Amino acid sequence: MSSEKQIPRQPIGAGDVKKSNFVMLKNRPCKIAEVKTSKTGKHGHAKANITGVCVLTHQKCNEVHPASASLVAFSLEKLDYLVSDVTSSDGVAKISALDDDNNEVEFYGQPNNELCQAKALYEAFSAAPDKQFLVTVVRAPVQIGDNDFKDEQLIESFREDKTAK
């Protein structure tokens, strides 16, 4: 992908996490589905039991933290691009597209991720080369080290561009 700015991340206390927040759990970008907090015990701290679903793979993640623990919150980026070309090599679709400023960006399909719509986009694009398509891409950070992140994307969906002539 082109040299885009990294997705902003900020610290959030485990006790402040709410349903529908986007937080890193098990090094994956998750949308929080459920938060249960326990009261302070005789010898301990309040605990937050946090369950989320990874926005890139839809895998369920669960972590338990003291309410005072610091987690990483992030902003999910979901953008539409105008598809200019789709090719496939060794089962991996490569999508060339234009952003709102007419800059060319490239995305690669993830054949091992059943949520990735790159293969279906390739088939639709090949079957109807005279039609224009819009692709929706989700970007989120993935933790790869202690304080090291890399942004990953998922080709979430596509549709025919009805405004094109």
Tab-separated table of C-alpha atoms in Angstrom, residues 3 6 12-13 17 19-20 28 32 40 50 72 74 76 82 89-90 103-104 109 114 120 142 145 151 154 157-159:
chain	number	residue	atom	x	y	z
A	3	SER	CA	2.850	5.463	2.360
A	6	GLN	CA	-0.509	5.413	10.670
A	12	ILE	CA	-7.342	3.935	27.646
A	13	GLY	CA	-7.843	2.517	31.132
A	17	VAL	CA	-13.520	0.586	28.089
A	19	LYS	CA	-19.079	-1.629	24.455
A	20	SER	CA	-18.434	-0.636	20.801
A	28	ARG	CA	-5.462	-7.716	17.550
A	32	ILE	CA	-15.623	-4.473	22.160
A	40	THR	CA	-12.786	-4.234	44.474
A	50	ILE	CA	-13.266	-7.492	28.277
A	72	VAL	CA	-4.458	0.770	23.539
A	74	PHE	CA	-7.543	3.099	18.152
A	76	LEU	CA	-10.997	2.248	12.810
A	82	LEU	CA	-12.679	3.547	-7.096
A	89	SER	CA	-1.343	-14.047	-9.504
A	90	ASP	CA	-0.968	-17.356	-7.658
A	103	ASN	CA	-3.879	9.043	-5.913
A	104	GLU	CA	-3.309	5.426	-6.890
A	109	GLY	CA	-6.181	-9.959	-1.160
A	114	GLU	CA	-12.618	-15.829	4.289
A	120	ALA	CA	-15.002	-12.072	-5.491
A	142	VAL	CA	-2.017	-4.858	14.682
A	145	GLY	CA	5.938	-5.857	19.428
A	151	ASP	CA	-1.489	-1.243	9.972
A	154	LEU	CA	-9.209	-5.976	4.921
A	157	SER	CA	-16.834	-5.286	0.421
A	158	PHE	CA	-17.332	-3.964	-3.083
A	159	ARG	CA	-20.214	-2.714	-5.170
